[in-house]
CSV table of C-alpha atoms in Angstrom, one decimal:
chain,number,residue,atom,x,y,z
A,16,UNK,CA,0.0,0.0,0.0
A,17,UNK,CA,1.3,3.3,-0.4
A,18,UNK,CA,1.8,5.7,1.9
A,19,UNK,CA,0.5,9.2,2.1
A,20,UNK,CA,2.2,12.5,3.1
A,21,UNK,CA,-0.7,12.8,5.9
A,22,UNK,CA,0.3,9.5,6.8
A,23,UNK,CA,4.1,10.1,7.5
A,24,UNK,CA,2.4,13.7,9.2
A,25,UNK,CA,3.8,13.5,13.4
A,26,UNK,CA,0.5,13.7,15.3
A,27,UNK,CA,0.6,17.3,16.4
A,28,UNK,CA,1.1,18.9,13.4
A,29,UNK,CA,3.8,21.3,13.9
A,30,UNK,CA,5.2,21.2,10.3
A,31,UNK,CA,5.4,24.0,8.1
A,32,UNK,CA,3.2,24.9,4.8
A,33,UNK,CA,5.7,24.7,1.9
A,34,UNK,CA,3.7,27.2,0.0
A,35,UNK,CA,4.8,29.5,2.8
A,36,UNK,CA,8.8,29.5,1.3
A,37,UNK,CA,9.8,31.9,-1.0
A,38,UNK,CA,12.6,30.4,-4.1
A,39,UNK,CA,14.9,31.6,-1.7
A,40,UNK,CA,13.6,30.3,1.6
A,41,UNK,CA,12.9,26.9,-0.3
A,42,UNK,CA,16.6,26.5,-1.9
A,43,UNK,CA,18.1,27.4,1.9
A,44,UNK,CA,15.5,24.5,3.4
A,45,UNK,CA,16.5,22.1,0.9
A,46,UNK,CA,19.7,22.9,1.6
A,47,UNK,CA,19.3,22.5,5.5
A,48,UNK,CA,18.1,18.6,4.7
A,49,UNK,CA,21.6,18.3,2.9
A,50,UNK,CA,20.0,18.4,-0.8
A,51,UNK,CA,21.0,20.3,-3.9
A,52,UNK,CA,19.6,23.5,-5.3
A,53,UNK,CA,18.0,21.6,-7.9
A,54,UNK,CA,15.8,19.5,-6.0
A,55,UNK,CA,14.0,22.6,-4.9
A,56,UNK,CA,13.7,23.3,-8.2
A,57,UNK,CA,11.9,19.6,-8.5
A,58,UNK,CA,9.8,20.4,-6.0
A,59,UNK,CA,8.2,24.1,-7.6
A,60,UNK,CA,7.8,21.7,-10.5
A,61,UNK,CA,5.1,19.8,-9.0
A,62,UNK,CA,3.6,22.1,-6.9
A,63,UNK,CA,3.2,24.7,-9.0
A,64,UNK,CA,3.6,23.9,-12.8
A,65,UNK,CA,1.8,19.8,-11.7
A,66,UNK,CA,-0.7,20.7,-9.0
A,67,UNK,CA,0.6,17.9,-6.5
A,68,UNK,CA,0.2,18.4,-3.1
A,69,UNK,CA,1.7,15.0,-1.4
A,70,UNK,CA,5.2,14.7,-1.5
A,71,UNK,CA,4.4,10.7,-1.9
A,72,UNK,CA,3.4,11.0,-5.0
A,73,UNK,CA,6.6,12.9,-6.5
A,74,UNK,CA,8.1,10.2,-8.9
A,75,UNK,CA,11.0,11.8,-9.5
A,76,UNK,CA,12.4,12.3,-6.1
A,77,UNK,CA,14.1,9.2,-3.9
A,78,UNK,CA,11.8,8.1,-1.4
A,79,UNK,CA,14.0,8.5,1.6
A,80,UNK,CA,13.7,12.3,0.5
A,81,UNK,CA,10.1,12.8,0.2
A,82,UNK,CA,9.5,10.7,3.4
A,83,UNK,CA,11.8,13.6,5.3
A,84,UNK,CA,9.5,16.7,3.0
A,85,UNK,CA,6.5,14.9,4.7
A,86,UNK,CA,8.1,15.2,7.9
A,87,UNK,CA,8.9,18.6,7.8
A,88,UNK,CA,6.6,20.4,5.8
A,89,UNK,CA,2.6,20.5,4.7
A,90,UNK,CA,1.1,21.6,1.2
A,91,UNK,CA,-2.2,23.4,2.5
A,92,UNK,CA,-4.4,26.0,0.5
A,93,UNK,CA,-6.8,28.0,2.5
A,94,UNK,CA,-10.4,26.5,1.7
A,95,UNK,CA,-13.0,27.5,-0.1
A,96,UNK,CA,-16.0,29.2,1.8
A,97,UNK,CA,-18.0,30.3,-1.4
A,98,UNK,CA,-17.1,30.6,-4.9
A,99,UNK,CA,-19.5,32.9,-7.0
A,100,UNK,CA,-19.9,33.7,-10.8
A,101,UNK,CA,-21.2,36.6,-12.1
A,102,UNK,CA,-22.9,37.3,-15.1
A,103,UNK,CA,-20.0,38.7,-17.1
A,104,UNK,CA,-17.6,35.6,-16.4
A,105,UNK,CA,-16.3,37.1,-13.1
A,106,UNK,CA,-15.6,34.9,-10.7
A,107,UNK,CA,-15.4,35.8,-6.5
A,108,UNK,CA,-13.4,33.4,-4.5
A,109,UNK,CA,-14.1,33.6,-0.4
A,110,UNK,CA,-11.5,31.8,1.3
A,111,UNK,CA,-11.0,31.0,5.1
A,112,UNK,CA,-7.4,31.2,6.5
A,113,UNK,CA,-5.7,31.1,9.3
A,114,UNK,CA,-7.8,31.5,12.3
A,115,UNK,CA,-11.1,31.5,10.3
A,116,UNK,CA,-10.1,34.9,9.2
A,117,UNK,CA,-11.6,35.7,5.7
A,118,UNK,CA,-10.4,37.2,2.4
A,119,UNK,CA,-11.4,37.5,-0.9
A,120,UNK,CA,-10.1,37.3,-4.8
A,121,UNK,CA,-11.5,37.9,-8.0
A,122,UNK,CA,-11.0,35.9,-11.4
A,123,UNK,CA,-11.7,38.4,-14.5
A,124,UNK,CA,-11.6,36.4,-17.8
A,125,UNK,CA,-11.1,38.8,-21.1
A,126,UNK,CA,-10.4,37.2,-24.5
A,127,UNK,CA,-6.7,37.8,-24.6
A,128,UNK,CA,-6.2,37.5,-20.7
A,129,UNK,CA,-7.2,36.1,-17.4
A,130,UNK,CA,-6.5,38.2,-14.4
A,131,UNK,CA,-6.4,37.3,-10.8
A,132,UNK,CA,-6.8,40.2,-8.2
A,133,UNK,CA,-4.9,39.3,-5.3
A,134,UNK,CA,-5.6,40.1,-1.3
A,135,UNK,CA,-3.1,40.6,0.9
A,136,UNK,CA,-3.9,41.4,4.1
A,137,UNK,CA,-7.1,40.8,5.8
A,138,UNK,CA,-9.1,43.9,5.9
A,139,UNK,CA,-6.9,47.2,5.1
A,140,UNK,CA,-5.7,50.1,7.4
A,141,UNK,CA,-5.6,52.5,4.4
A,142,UNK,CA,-8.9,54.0,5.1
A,143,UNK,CA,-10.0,55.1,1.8
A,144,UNK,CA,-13.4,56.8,2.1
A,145,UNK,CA,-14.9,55.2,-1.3
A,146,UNK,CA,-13.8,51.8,-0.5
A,147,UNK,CA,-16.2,49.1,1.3
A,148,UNK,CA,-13.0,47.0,2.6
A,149,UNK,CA,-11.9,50.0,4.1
A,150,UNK,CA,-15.0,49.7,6.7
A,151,UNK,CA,-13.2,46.3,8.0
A,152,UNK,CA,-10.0,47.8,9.2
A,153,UNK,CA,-7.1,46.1,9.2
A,154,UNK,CA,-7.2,42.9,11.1
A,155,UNK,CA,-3.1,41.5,10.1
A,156,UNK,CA,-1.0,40.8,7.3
A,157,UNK,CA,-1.5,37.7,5.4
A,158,UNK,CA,1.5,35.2,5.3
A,159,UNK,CA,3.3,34.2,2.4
A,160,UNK,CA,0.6,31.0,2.4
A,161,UNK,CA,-2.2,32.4,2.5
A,162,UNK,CA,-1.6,34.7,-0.8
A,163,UNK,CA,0.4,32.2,-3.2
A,164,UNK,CA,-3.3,29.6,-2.1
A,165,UNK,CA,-5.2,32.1,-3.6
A,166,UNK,CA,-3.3,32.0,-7.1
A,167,UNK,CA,-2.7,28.5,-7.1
A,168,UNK,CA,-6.0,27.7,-6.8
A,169,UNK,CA,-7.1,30.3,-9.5
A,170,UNK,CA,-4.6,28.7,-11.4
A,171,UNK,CA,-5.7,25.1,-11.1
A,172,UNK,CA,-9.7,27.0,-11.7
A,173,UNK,CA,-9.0,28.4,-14.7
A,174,UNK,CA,-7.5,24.8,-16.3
A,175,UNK,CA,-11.1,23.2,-14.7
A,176,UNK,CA,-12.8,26.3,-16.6
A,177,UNK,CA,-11.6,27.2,-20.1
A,178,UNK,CA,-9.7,24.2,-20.6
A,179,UNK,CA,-5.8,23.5,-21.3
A,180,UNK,CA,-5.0,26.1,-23.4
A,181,UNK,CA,-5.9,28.8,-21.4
A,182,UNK,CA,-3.6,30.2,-18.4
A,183,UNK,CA,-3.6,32.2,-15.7
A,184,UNK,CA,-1.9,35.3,-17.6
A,185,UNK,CA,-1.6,38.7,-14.7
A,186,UNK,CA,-1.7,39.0,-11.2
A,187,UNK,CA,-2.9,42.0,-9.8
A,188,UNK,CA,-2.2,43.3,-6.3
A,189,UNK,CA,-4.9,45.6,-5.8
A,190,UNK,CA,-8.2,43.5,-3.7
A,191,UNK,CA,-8.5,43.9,0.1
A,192,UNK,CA,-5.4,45.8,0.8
A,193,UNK,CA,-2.4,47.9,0.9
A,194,UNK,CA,0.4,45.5,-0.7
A,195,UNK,CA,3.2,47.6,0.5
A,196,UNK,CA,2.3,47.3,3.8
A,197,UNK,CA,2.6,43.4,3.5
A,198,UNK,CA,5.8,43.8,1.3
A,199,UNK,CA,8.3,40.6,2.7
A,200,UNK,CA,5.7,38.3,2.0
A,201,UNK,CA,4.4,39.5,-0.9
A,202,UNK,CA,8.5,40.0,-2.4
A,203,UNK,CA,8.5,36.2,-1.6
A,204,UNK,CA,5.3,35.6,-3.7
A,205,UNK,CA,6.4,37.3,-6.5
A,206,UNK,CA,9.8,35.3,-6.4
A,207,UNK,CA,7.5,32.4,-6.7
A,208,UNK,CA,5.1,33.9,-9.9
A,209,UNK,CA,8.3,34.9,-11.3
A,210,UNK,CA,10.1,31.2,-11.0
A,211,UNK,CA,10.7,29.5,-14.2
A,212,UNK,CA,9.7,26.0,-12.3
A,213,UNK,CA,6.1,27.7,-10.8
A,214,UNK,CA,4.3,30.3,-12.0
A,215,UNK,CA,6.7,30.9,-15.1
A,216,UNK,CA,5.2,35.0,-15.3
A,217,UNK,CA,6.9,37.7,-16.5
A,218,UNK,CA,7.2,40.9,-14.9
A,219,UNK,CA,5.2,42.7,-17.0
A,220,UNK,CA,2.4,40.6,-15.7
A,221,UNK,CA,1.9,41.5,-12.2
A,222,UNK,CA,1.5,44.6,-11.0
A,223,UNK,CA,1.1,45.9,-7.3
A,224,UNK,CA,-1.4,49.1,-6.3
A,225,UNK,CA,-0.7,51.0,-3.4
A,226,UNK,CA,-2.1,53.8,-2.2
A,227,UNK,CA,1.0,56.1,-2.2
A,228,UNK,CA,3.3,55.1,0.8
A,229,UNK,CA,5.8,56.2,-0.5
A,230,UNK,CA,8.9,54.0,1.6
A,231,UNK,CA,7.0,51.3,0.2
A,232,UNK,CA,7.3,52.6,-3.2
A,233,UNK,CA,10.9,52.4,-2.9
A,234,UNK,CA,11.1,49.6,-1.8
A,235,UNK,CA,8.7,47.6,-4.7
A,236,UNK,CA,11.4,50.2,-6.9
A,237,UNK,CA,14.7,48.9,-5.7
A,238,UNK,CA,14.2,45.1,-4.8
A,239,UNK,CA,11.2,43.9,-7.7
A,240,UNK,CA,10.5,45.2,-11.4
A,241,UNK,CA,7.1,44.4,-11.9
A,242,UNK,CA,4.5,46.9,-12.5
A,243,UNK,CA,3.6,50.1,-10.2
A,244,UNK,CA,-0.2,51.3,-10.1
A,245,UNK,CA,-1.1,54.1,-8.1
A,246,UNK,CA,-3.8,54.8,-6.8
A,247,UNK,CA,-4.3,58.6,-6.9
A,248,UNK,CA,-8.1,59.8,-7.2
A,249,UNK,CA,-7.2,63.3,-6.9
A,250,UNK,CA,-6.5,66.1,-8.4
A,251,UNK,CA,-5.4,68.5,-6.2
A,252,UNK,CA,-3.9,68.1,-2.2
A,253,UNK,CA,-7.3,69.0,-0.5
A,254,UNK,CA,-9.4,66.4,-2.5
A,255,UNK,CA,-6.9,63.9,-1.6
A,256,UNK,CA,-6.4,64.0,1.9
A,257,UNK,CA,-10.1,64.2,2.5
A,258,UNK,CA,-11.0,60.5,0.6
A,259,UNK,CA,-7.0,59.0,1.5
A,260,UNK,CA,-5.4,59.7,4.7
A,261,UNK,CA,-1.9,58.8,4.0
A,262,UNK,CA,-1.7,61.9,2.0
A,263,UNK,CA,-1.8,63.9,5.0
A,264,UNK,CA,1.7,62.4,5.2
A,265,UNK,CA,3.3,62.2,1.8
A,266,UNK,CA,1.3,65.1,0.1
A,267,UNK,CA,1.0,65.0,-4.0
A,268,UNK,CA,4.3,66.9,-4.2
A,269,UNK,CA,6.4,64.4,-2.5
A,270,UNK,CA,4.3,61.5,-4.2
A,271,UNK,CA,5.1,63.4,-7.8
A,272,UNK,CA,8.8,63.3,-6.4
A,273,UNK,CA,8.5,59.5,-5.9
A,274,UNK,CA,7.3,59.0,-9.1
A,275,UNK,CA,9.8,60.9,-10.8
A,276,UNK,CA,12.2,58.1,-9.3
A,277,UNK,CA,10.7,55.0,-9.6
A,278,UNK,CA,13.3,52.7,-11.5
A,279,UNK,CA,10.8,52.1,-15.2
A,280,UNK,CA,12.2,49.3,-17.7
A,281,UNK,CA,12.3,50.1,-21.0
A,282,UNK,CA,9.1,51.0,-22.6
A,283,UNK,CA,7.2,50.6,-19.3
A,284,UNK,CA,4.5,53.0,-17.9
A,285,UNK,CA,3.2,53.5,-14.3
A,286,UNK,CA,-0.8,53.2,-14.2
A,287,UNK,CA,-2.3,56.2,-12.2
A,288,UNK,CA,-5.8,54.6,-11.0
A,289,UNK,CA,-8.3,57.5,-10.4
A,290,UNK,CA,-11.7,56.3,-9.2
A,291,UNK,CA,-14.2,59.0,-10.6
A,292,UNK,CA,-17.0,60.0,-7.8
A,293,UNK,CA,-19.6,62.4,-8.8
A,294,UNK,CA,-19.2,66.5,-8.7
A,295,UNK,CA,-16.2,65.6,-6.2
A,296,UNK,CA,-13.3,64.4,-8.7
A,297,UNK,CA,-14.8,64.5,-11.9
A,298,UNK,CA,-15.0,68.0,-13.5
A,299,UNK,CA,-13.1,69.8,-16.1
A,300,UNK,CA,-11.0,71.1,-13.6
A,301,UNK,CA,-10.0,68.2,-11.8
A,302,UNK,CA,-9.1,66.9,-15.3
A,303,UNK,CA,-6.7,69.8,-16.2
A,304,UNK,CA,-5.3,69.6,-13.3
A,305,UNK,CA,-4.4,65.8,-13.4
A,306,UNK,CA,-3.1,66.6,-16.5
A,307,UNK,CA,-1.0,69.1,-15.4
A,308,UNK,CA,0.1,67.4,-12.3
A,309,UNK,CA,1.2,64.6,-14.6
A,310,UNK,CA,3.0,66.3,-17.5
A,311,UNK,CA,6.6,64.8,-17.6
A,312,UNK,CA,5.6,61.2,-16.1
A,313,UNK,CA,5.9,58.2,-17.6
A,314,UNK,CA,2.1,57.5,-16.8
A,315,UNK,CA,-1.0,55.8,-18.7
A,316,UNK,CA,-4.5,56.9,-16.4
A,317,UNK,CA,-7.1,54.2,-15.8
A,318,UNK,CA,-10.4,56.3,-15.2
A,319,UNK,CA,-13.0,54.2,-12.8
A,320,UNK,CA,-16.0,55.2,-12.4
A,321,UNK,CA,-17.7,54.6,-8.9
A,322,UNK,CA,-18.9,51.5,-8.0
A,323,UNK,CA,-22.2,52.2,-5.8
A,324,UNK,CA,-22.2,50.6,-2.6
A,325,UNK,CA,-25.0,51.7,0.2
A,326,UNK,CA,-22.7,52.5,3.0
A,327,UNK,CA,-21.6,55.6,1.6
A,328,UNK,CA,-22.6,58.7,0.2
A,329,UNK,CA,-21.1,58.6,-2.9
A,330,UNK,CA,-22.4,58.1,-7.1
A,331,UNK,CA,-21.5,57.3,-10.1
A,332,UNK,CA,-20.8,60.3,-12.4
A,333,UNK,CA,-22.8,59.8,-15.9
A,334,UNK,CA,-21.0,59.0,-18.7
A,335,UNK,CA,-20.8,61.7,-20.5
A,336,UNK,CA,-19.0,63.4,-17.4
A,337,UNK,CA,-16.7,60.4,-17.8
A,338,UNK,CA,-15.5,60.8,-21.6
A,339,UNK,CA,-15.3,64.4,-21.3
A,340,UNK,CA,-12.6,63.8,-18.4
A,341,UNK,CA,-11.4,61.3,-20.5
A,342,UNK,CA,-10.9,63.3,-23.5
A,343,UNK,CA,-9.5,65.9,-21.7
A,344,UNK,CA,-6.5,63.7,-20.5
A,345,UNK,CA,-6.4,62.2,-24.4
A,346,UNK,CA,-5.9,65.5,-26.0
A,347,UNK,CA,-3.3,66.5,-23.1
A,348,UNK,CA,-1.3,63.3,-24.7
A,349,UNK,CA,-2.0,60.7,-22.2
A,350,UNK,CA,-3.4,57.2,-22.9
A,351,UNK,CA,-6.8,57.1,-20.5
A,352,UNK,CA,-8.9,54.3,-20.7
A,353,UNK,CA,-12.2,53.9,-18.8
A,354,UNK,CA,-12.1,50.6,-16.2
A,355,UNK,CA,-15.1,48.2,-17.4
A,356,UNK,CA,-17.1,47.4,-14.6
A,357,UNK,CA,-17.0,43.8,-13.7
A,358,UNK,CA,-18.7,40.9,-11.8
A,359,UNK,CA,-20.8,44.3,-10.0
A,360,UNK,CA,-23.8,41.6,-9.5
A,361,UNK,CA,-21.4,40.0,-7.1
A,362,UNK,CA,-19.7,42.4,-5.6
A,363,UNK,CA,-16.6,41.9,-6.9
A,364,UNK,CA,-16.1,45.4,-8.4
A,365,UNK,CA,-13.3,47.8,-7.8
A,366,UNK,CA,-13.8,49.0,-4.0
A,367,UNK,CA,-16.5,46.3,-3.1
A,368,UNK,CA,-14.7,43.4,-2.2
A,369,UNK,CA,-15.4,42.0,1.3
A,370,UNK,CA,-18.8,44.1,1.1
A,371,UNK,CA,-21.0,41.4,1.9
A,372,UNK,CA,-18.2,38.5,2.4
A,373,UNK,CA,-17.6,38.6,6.0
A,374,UNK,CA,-20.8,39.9,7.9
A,375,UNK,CA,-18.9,39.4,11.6
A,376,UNK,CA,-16.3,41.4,10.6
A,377,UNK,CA,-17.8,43.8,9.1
A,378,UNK,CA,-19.6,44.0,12.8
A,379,UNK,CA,-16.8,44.3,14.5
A,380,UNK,CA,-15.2,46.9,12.2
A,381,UNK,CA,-18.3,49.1,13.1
């Protein structure tokens, strides 16, 4: 009979999760069991790229060895409390981690593309005053585990989905959170997503949105070179520090400033997200002045239109108030694109996510 990894598993269950290692981390643990770099190389290969999650059944690797990975470590994703599809092909993932806390990420299938939006932390600390996850708080960080389960399970999804030939093509930082506030985890993620033996993706694929802390932005700047978004829904200092607090600390000037020295590879753009709310952010005005604000910046603007929720005050500006902004910022020579709104029927918009997911949180948060 063969044995299983929960089989060889000591009683109390001390081990670690081995989605929880970083490339790094995993080539120093191999190392630590007196193996070569390329068996941790072996062992991305059928996590990641094979979607095994006993060491048992990894053919290629001596018995003795995978008896001492099932001594030592666990392969755990965190489960599945509800999966939901909207309409337009969305699809919301609620998953339960450690200590029953509760996050959320969002599938969004386009013909050329599927993209995951990624959470981070549970709840967020940012305080954003058109965001619903912003009503949670921040609760804690989410380990390194708890983030690479959510793309591995979209990953394995979107085979069980659309079929062989499609992939899991970007990753998106943006969901429940403040990535930069999470970043030693999520550098060891993206170590992981940019392995040739796991997720295989190139850095132009992922991208991380922050809100504008701006030690985090040198940070993402000087140790990762995937893509920056930034989330600036502004267009003057007032306006800003009144819907984001942290610009009460690092004002549009300094943020301009930070942008000015973000390291760009060739031919690379940073996305400025501005989320459009009616007769606060949305007139002529605010658009020359974005404009302005902007000239000399290696930028492309992605315009988003509210997403309604009822637990604030504000709308939706019509659209006709949206592609007059818009055209204001394409005749001042940037590319602006208007954000489609999707899976909205699930709340899985921009801003909505963990509306309705955890109801005890969301008490406890108010």
């Amino acid at each position: 009979m063969t044995e299983t990894a929960q089989q060889i598993a000591p009683e109390a269950d001390t081990r670690r999760n081995l989605l929880d290692l970083g490339t790094k981390e995993l080539e120093a643990a191999i190392a630590d069991l007196g193996k070569e770099r390329f068996r941790a190389q072996q062992l991305l290969l059928w996590v990641y790229d094979k979607g095994v999650d006993d060491f048992m059944e990894m053919s290629n690797v001596s018995k003795d060895f995978r008896r001492g990975l099932a001594e030592r470590f666990k392969i755990e994703l965190p489960r599945v409390a509800r999966e939901q599809r909207s309409k337009d092909g969305t699809v919301k993932w609620l998953f339960e981690v450690a200590g029953g806390d509760r996050i959320e990420s969002v599938l969004i299938p386009e013909d050329d593309r599927i993209t995951l939006c990624v959470s981070s932390q549970v709840g967020c600390a940012i305080g954003c005053k058109f965001c619903a996850t912003a009503l949670l708080g921040l609760k804690r960080n989410l380990e390194t585990w708890e983030i690479v389960g959510q793309i591995l399970h979209a990953k394995r999804m979107v085979t069980e989905l659309y079929g062989e030939d499609r992939r899991l093509s970007n990753i998106v930082f943006m969901g429940m959170v403040e990535p930069l506030q999470n970043w030693e985890n999520l550098k060891s993620v993206i170590s992981l997503l940019q392995s040739d033996f796991a997720f295989k993706l190139s850095s132009r694929k992922i991208t991380v949105s922050s809100s504008g802390l701006i030690p985090g932005l040198k940070k993402l700047g000087a140790e990762s070179d995937v893509n920056l978004a930034l989330s600036l829904n502004a267009s003057t200092d007032e306006q800003r520090s009144q819907i984001m607090p942290p610009n009460r600390k690092w004002n549009m000037a300094e943020l301009r400033k930070a942008l000015e020295e973000f390291p760009l590879p060739n031919r690379r753009k940073i996305t400025i997200e501005y989320v459009m709310l009616a007769g606060f952010n949305d007139q002529v005005a605010d658009a020359k002045r974005l404009a302005s604000y902007l000239r000399g910046l290696e930028v492309k603007v992605n315009l988003i239109p509210f997403n309604e929720f009822d637990e604030v005050d504000w709308k939706r500006p019509d659209d006709a108030t949206v592609v007059r902004f818009q055209n204001i910022l394409i005749n001042s020579g940037y590319n602006a694109m208007v954000r489609k709104t999707r899976g909205n029927d699930i709340d899985a918009a921009c801003g909505m996510l963990q509306r309705r997911g955890d109801p005890q949180a969301r008490k406890k948060a108010g």
